[in-house]
mmCIF file of C-alpha atoms in Angstrom:
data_model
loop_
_atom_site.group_PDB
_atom_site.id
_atom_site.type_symbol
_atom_site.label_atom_id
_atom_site.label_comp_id
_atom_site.label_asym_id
_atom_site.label_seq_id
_atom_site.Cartn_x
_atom_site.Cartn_y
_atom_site.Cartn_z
ATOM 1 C CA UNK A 1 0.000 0.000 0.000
ATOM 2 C CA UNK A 2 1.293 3.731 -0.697
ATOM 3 C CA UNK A 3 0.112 4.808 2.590
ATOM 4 C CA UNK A 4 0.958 2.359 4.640
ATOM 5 C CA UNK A 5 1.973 4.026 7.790
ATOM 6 C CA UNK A 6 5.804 4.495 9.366
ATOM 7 C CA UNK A 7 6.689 3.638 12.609
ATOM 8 C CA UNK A 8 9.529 4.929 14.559
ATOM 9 C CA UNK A 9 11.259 3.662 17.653
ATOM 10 C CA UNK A 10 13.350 7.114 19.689
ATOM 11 C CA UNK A 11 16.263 6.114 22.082
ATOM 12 C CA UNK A 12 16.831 6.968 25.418
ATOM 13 C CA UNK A 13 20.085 8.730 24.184
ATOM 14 C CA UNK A 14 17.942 10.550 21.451
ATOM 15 C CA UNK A 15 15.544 11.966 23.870
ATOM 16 C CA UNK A 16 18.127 13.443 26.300
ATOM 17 C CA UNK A 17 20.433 14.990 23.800
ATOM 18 C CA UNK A 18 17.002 16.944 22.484
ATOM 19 C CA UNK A 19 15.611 18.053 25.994
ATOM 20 C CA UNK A 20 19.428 18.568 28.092
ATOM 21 C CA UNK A 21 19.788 22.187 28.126
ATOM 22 C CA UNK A 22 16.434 23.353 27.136
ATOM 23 C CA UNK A 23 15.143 23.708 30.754
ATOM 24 C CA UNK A 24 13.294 26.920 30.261
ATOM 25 C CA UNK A 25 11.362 25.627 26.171
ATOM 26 C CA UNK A 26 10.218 22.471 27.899
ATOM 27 C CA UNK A 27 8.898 24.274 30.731
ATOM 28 C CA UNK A 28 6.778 26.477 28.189
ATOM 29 C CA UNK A 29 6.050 23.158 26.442
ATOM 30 C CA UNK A 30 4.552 21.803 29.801
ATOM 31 C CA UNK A 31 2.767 25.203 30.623
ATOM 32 C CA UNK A 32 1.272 24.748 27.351
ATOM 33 C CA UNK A 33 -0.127 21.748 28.235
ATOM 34 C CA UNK A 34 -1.791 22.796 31.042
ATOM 35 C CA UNK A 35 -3.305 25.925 29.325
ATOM 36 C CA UNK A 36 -4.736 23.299 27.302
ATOM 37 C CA UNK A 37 -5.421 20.698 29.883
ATOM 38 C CA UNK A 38 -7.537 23.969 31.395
ATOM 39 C CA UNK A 39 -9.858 24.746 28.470
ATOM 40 C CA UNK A 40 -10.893 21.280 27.660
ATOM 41 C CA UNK A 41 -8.524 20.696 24.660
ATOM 42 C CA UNK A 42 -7.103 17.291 26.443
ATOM 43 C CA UNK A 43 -8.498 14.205 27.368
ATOM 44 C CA UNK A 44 -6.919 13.046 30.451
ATOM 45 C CA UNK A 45 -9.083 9.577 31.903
ATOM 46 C CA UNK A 46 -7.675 7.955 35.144
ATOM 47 C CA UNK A 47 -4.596 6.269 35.424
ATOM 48 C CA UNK A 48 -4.551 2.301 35.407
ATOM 49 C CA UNK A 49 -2.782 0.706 37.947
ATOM 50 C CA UNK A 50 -0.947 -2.742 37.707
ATOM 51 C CA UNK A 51 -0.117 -3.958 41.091
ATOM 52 C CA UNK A 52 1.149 -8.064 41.963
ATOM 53 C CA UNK A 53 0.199 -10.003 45.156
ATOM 54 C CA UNK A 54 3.721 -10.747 45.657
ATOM 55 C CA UNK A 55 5.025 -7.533 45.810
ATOM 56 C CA UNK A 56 3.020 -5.027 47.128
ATOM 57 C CA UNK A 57 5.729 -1.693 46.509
ATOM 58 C CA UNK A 58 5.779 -2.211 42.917
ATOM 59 C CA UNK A 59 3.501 -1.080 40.275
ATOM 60 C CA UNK A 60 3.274 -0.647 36.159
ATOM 61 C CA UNK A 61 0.759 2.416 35.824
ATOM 62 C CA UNK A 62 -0.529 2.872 32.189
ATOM 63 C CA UNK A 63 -1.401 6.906 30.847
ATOM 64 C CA UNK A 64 -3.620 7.329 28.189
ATOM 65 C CA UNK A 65 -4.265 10.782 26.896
ATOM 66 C CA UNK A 66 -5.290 12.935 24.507
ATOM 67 C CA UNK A 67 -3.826 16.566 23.255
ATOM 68 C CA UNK A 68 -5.141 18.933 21.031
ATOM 69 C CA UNK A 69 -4.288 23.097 21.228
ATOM 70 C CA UNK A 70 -1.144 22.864 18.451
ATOM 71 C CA UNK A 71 -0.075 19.494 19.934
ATOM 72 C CA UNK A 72 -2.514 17.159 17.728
ATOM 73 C CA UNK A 73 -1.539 13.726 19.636
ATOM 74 C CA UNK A 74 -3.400 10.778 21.262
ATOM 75 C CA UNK A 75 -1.383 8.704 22.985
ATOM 76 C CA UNK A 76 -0.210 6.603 26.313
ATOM 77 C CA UNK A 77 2.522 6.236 29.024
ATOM 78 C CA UNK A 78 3.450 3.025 30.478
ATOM 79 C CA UNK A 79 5.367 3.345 33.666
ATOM 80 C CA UNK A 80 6.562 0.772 36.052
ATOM 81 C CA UNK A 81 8.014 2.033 39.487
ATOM 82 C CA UNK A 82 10.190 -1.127 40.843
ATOM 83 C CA UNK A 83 11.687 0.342 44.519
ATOM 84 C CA UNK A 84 12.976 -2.412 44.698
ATOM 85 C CA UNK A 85 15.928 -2.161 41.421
ATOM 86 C CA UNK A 86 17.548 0.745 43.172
ATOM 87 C CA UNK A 87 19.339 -2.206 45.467
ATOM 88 C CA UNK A 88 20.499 -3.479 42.449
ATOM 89 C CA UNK A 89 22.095 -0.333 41.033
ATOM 90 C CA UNK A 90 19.168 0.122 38.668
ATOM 91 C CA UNK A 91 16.822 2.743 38.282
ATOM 92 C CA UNK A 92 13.653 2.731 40.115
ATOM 93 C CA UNK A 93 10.901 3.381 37.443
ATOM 94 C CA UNK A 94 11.419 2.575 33.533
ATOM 95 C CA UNK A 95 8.825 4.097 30.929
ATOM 96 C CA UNK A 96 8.304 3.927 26.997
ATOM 97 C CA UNK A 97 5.432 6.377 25.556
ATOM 98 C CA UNK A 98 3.098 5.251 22.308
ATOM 99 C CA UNK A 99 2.422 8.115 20.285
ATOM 100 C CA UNK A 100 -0.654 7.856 17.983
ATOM 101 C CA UNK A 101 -2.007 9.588 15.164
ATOM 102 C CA UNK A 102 -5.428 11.671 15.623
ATOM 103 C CA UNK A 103 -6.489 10.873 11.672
ATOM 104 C CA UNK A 104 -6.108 7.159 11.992
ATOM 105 C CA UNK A 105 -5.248 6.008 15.481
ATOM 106 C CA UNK A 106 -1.958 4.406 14.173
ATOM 107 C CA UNK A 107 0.841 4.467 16.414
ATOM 108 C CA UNK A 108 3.581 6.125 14.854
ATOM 109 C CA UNK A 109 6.366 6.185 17.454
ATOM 110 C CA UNK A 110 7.690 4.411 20.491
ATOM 111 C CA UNK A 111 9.711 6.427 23.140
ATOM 112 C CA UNK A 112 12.025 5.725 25.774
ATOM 113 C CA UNK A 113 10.212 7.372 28.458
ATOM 114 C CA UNK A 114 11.771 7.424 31.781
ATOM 115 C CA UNK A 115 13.460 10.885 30.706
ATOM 116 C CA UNK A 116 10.436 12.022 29.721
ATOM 117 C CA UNK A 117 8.818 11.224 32.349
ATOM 118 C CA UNK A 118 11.150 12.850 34.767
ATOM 119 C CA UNK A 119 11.886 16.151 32.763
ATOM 120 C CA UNK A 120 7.808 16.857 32.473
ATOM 121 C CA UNK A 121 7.725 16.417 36.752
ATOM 122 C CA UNK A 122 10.342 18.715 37.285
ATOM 123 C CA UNK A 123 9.127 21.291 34.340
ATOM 124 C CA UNK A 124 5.895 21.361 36.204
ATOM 125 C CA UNK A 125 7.349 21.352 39.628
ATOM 126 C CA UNK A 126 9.587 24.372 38.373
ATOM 127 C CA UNK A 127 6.931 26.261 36.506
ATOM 128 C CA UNK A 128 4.866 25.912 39.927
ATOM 129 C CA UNK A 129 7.225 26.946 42.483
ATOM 130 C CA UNK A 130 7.806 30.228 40.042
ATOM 131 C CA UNK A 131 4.373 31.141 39.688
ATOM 132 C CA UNK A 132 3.320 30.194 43.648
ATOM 133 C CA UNK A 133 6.089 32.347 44.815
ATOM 134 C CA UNK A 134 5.163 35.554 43.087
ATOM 135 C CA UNK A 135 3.379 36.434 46.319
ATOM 136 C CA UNK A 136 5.559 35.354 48.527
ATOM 137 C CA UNK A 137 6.468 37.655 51.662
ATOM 138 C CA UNK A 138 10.326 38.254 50.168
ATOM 139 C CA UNK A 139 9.532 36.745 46.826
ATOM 140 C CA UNK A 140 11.044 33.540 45.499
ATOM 141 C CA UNK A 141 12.464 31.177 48.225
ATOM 142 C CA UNK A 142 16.319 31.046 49.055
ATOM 143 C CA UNK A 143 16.569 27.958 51.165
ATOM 144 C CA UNK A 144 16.046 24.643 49.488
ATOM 145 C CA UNK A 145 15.460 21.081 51.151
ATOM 146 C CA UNK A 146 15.062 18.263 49.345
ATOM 147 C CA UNK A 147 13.603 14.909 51.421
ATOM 148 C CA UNK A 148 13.863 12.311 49.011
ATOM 149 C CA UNK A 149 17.284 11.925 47.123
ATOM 150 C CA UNK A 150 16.743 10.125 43.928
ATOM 151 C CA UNK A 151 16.453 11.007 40.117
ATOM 152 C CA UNK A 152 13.151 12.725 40.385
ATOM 153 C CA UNK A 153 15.180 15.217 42.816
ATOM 154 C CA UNK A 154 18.084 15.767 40.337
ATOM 155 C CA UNK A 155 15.805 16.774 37.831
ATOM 156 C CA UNK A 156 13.672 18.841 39.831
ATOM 157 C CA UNK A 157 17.217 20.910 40.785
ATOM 158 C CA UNK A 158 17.540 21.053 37.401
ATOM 159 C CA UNK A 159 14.325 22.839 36.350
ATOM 160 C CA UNK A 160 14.619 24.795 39.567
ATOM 161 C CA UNK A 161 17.970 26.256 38.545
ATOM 162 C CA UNK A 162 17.031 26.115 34.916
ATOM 163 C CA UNK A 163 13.716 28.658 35.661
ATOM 164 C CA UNK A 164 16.050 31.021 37.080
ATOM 165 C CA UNK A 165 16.148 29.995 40.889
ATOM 166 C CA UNK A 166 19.405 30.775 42.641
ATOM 167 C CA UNK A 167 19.182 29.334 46.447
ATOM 168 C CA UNK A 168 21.325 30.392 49.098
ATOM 169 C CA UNK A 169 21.917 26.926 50.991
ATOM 170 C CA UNK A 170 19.985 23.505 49.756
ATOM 171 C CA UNK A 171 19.209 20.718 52.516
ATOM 172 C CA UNK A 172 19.044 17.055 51.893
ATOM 173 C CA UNK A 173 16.902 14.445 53.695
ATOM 174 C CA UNK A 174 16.689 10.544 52.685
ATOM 175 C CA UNK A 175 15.642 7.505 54.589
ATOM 176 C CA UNK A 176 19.107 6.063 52.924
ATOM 177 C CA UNK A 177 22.198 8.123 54.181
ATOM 178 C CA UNK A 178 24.090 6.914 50.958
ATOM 179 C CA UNK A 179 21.619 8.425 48.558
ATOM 180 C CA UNK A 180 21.732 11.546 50.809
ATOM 181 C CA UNK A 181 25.517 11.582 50.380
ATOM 182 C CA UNK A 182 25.479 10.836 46.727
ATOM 183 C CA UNK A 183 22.797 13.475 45.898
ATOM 184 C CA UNK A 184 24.864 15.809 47.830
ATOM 185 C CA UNK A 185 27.796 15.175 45.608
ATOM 186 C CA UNK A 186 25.694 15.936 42.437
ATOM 187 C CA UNK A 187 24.235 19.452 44.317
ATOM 188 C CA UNK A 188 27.717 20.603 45.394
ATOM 189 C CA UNK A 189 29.315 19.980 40.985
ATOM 190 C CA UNK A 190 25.568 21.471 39.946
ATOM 191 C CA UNK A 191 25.594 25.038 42.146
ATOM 192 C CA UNK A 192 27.657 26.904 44.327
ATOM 193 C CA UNK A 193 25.781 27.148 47.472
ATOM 194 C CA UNK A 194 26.555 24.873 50.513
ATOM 195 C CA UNK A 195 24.781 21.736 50.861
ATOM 196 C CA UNK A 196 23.801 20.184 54.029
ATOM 197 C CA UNK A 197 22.692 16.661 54.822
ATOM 198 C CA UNK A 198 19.895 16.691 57.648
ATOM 199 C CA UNK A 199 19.330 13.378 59.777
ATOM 200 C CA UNK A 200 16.099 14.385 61.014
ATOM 201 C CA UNK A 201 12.791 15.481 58.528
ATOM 202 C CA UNK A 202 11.953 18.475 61.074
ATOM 203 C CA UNK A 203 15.377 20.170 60.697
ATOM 204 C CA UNK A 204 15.114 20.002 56.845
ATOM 205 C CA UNK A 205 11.498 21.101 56.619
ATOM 206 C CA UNK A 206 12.178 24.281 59.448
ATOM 207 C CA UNK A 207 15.624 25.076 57.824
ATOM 208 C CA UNK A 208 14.149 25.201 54.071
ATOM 209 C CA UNK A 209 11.330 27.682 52.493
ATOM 210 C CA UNK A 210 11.019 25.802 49.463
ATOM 211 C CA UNK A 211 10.302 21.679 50.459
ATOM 212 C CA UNK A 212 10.615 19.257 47.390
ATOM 213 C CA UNK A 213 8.815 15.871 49.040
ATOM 214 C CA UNK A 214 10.053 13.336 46.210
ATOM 215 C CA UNK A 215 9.766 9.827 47.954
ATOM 216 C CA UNK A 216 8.194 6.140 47.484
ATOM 217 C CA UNK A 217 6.127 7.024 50.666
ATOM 218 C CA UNK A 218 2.823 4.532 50.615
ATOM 219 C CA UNK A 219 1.353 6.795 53.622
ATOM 220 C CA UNK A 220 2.092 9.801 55.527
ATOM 221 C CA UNK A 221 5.115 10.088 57.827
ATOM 222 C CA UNK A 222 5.319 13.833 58.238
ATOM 223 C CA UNK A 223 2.069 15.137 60.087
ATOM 224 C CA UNK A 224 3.430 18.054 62.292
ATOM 225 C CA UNK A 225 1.966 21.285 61.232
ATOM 226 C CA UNK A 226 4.186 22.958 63.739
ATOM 227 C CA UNK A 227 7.247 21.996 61.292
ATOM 228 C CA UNK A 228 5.375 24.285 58.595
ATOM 229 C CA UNK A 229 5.045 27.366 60.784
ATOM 230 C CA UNK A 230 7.214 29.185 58.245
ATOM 231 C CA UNK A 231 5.127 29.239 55.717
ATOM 232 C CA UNK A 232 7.080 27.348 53.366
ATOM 233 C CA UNK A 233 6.392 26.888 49.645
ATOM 234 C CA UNK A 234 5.980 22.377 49.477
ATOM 235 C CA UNK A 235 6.552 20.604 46.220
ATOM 236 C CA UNK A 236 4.683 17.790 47.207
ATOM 237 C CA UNK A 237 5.478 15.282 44.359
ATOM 238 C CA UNK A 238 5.104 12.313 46.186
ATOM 239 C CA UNK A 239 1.984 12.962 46.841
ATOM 240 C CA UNK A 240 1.681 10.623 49.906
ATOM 241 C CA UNK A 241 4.062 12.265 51.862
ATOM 242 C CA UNK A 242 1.681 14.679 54.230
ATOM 243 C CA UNK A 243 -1.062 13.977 57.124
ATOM 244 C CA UNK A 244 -4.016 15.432 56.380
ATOM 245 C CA UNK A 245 -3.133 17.835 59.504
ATOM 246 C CA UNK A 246 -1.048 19.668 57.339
ATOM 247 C CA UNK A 247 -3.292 19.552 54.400
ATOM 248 C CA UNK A 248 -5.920 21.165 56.020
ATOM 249 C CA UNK A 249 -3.197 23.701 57.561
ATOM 250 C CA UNK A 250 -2.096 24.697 54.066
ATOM 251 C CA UNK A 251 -3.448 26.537 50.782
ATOM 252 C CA UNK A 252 -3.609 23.624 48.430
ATOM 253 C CA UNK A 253 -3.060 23.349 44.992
ATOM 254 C CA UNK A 254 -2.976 20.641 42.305
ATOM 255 C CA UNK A 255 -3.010 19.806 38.777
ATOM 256 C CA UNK A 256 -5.898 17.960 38.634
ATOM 257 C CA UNK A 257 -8.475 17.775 41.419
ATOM 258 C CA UNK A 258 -10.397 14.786 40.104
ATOM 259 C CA UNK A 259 -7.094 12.938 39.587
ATOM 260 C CA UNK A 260 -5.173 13.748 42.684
ATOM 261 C CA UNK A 261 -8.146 13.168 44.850
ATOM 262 C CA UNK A 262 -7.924 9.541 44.367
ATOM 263 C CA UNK A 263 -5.795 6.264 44.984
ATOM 264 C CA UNK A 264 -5.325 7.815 48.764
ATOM 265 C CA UNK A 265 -3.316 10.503 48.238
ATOM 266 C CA UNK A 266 -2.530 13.099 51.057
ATOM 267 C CA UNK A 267 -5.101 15.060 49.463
ATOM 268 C CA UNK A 268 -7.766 12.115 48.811
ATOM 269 C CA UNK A 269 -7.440 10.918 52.776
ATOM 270 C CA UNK A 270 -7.773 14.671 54.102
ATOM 271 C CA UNK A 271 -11.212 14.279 51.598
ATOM 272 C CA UNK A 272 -12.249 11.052 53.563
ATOM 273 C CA UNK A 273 -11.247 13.052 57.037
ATOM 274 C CA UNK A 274 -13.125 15.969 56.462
ATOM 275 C CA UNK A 275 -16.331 14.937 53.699
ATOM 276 C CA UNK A 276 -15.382 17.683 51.255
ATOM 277 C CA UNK A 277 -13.162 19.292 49.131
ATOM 278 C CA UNK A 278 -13.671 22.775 50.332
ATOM 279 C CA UNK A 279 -9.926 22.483 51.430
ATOM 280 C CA UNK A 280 -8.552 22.604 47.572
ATOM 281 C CA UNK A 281 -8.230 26.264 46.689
ATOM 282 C CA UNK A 282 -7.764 25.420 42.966
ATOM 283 C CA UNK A 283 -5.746 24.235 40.190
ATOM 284 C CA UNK A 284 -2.477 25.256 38.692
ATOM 285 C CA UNK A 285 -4.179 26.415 35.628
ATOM 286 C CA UNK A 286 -5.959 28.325 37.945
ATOM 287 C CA UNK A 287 -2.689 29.954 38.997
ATOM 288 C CA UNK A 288 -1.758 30.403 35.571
ATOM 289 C CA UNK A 289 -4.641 32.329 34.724
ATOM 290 C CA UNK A 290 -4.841 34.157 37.823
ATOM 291 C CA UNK A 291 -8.277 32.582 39.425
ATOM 292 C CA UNK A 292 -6.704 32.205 42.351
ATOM 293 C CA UNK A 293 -4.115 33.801 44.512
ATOM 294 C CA UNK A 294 -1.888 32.182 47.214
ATOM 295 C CA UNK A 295 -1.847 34.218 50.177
ATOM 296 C CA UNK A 296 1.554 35.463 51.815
ATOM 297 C CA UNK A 297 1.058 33.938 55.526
ATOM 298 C CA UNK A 298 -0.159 30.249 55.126
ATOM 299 C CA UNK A 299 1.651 27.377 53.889
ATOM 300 C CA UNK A 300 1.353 26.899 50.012
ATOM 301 C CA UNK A 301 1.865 23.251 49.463
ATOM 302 C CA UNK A 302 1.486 22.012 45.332
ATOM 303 C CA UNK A 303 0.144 18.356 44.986
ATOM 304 C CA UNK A 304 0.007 17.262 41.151
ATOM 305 C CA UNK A 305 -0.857 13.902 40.526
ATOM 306 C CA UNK A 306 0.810 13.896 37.149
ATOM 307 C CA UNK A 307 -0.830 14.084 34.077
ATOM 308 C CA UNK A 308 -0.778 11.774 30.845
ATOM 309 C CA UNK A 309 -1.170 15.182 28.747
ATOM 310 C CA UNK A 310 2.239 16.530 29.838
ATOM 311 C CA UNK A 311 4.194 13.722 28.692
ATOM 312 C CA UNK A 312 2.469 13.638 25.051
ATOM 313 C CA UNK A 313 3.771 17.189 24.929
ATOM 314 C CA UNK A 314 7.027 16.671 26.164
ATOM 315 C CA UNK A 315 7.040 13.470 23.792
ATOM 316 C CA UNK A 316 5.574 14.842 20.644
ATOM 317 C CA UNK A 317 8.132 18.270 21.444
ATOM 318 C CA UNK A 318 11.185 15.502 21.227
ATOM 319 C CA UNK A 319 9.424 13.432 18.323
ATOM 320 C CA UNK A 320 9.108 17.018 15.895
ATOM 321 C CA UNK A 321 12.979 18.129 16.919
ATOM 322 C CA UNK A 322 13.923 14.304 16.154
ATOM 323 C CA UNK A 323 11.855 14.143 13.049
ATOM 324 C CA UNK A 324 13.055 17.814 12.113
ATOM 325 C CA UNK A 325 16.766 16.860 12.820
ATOM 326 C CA UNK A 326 16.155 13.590 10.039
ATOM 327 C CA UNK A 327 16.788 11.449 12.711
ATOM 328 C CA UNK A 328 14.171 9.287 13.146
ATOM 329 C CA UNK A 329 15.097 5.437 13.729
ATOM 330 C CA UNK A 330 11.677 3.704 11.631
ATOM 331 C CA UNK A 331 11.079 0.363 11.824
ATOM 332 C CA UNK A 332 10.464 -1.403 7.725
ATOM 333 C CA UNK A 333 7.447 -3.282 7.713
ATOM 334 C CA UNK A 334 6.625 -2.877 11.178
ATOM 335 C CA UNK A 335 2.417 -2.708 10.203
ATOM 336 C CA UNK A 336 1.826 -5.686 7.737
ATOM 337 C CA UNK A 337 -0.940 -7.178 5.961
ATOM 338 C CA UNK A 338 -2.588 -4.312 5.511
ATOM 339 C CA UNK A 339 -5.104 -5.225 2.869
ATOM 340 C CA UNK A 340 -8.668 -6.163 3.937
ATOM 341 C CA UNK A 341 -9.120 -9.025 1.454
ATOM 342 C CA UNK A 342 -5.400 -10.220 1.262
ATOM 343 C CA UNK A 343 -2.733 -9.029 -1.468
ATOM 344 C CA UNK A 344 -3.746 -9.688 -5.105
#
């Protein structure tokens, strides 16, 4: 057939050398998305989880999405998060992304994901903590902490640093003192400003006004509101990280309130606690659009559940620079016997 449709498979390797360096166009990209996500241009249905009897910590959550608004992609993430490969020396999650076309449904490309995945976390986390701190008593925050010291972490720095923060000190916090260590080596060759390892959660979170929670936490393990009396700006990407005490002590945000009020979230058990929502003040889009307002003298704490639309924009961003670059790896004769009644 003369249109029978191509099929591309993008590396790992071809993904990073498009997105490294372009901190501040993929956090447009992902601002995009949401702008979208905001005016109905997306279709963004629940996650799927894949969970096994035989071990409980590990999961394989599937995406599907849909993008319109310049973007013009269906599509699907499929994400496994395996705590238990970072024993091994491997990563903890591992990701490839289907893109598909909106005229025929074909899938046209395959990407290695995990980058993706990563980079579209920390574009939104950075894109957040800039627009959340413009009213801010003394404007963006100085004094990092990071509790949780894996990949998501280095990225988030990344974006952080690559949206034009500049912090004065960073903390570190992780249930593993090696990964603390480690992730202190990367902060103190990535910045300038000292880096400090904390041994105890309260000293990070009371020593930091911008919090970046990214853990495996299952359940809450930080539920002192008296930590928060700072009024700290909270990345909470782990979503699971804070009792509902300090939810309901906070001005909450998310990306989604149908999808992060779900799967028992911090958010979702403070909804069970209380009967309501009333304790969501809105949505990042929004704070993007200037709905809603963070006060100055509360804690502002950002919960995003992560949405499939995000990384088909990040995705299709890397597939049109890899496409445009005449790069593309296809795969001959990947869709076969295409003819309803059989070749002549």
């Amino acid at each position: 057939m003369s249109n029978t449709p191509s099929f591309a498979v993008i590396s790992g390797a071809q993904v990073h050398q498009v997105l490294s360096g372009r901190e501040p166009q993929v956090i447009s990209v992902v601002e995009a998305a949401y702008r979208a996500h905001g005016t109905s241009a997306t279709v963004n249905p629940d996650s799927y989880f894949l969970r096994f009897p035989d071990r409980p910590t590990s999961r394989i959550i599937a995406l599907p999405a849909s993008l319109r608004a310049g973007f013009d992609v269906h599509g699907i993430k499929w994400i496994s998060s395996f705590p238990e490969n970072v024993a091994t020396g491997l990563p903890r999650a591992s990701a490839v992304l289907i893109l598909n076309d909106t005229e025929t449904g074909y899938p046209f490309a395959c990407l290695e994901s995990s980058i993706i995945s990563a980079t579209r976390t920390a574009a939104s986390a950075a894109l957040a903590a800039a627009r959340l701190s413009e009213h801010r008593d003394g404007g963006r925050p100085m004094r990092a902490g990071f509790f949780g010291a894996g990949l998501i972490a280095r990225y988030v720095h990344t974006y952080l640093a690559g949206n034009g923060f500049a912090f004065e000190r960073v903390g570190v916090h992780d249930t593993a003192a090696g990964n603390a260590e480690a992730f202190r080596g990367y902060l103190e060759r990535a910045q300038r400003a000292p880096v400090t390892v904390h041994d105890r959660p309260a000293d990070l979170i009371r020593s930091s006004d911008l919090i970046v929670f990214a853990t495996v936490a299952d359940e809450p393990h930080i539920a002192d509101p008296a930590w928060f009396a700072h009024h700290p700006l909270v990345l909470h990407l782990s979503l699971r990280d804070l009792a509902p005490e300090i939810i309901l002590s906070s001005y909450n945000v998310v990306d989604d309130v149908e999808h992060c009020l779900k799967a028992n979230t911090s958010p979702h058990l403070t909804e069970q606690r209380v009967g309501d929502r009333s304790f969501v003040a809105g949505t990042l889009f929004d704070v993007l659009t200037e709905a809603v307002t963070p006060p100055a003298g509360q804690p502002v704490i950002f919960s995003p559940f992560g949405l499939g639309v995000l990384d088909l924009a990040v995705a299709k961003f890397v597939y049109d620079e890899v496409a445009g670059a005449g790069a593309l790896q296809e795969v001959p004769g990947f869709f076969h016997d295409l003819d309803r009644y059989g070749a002549a």
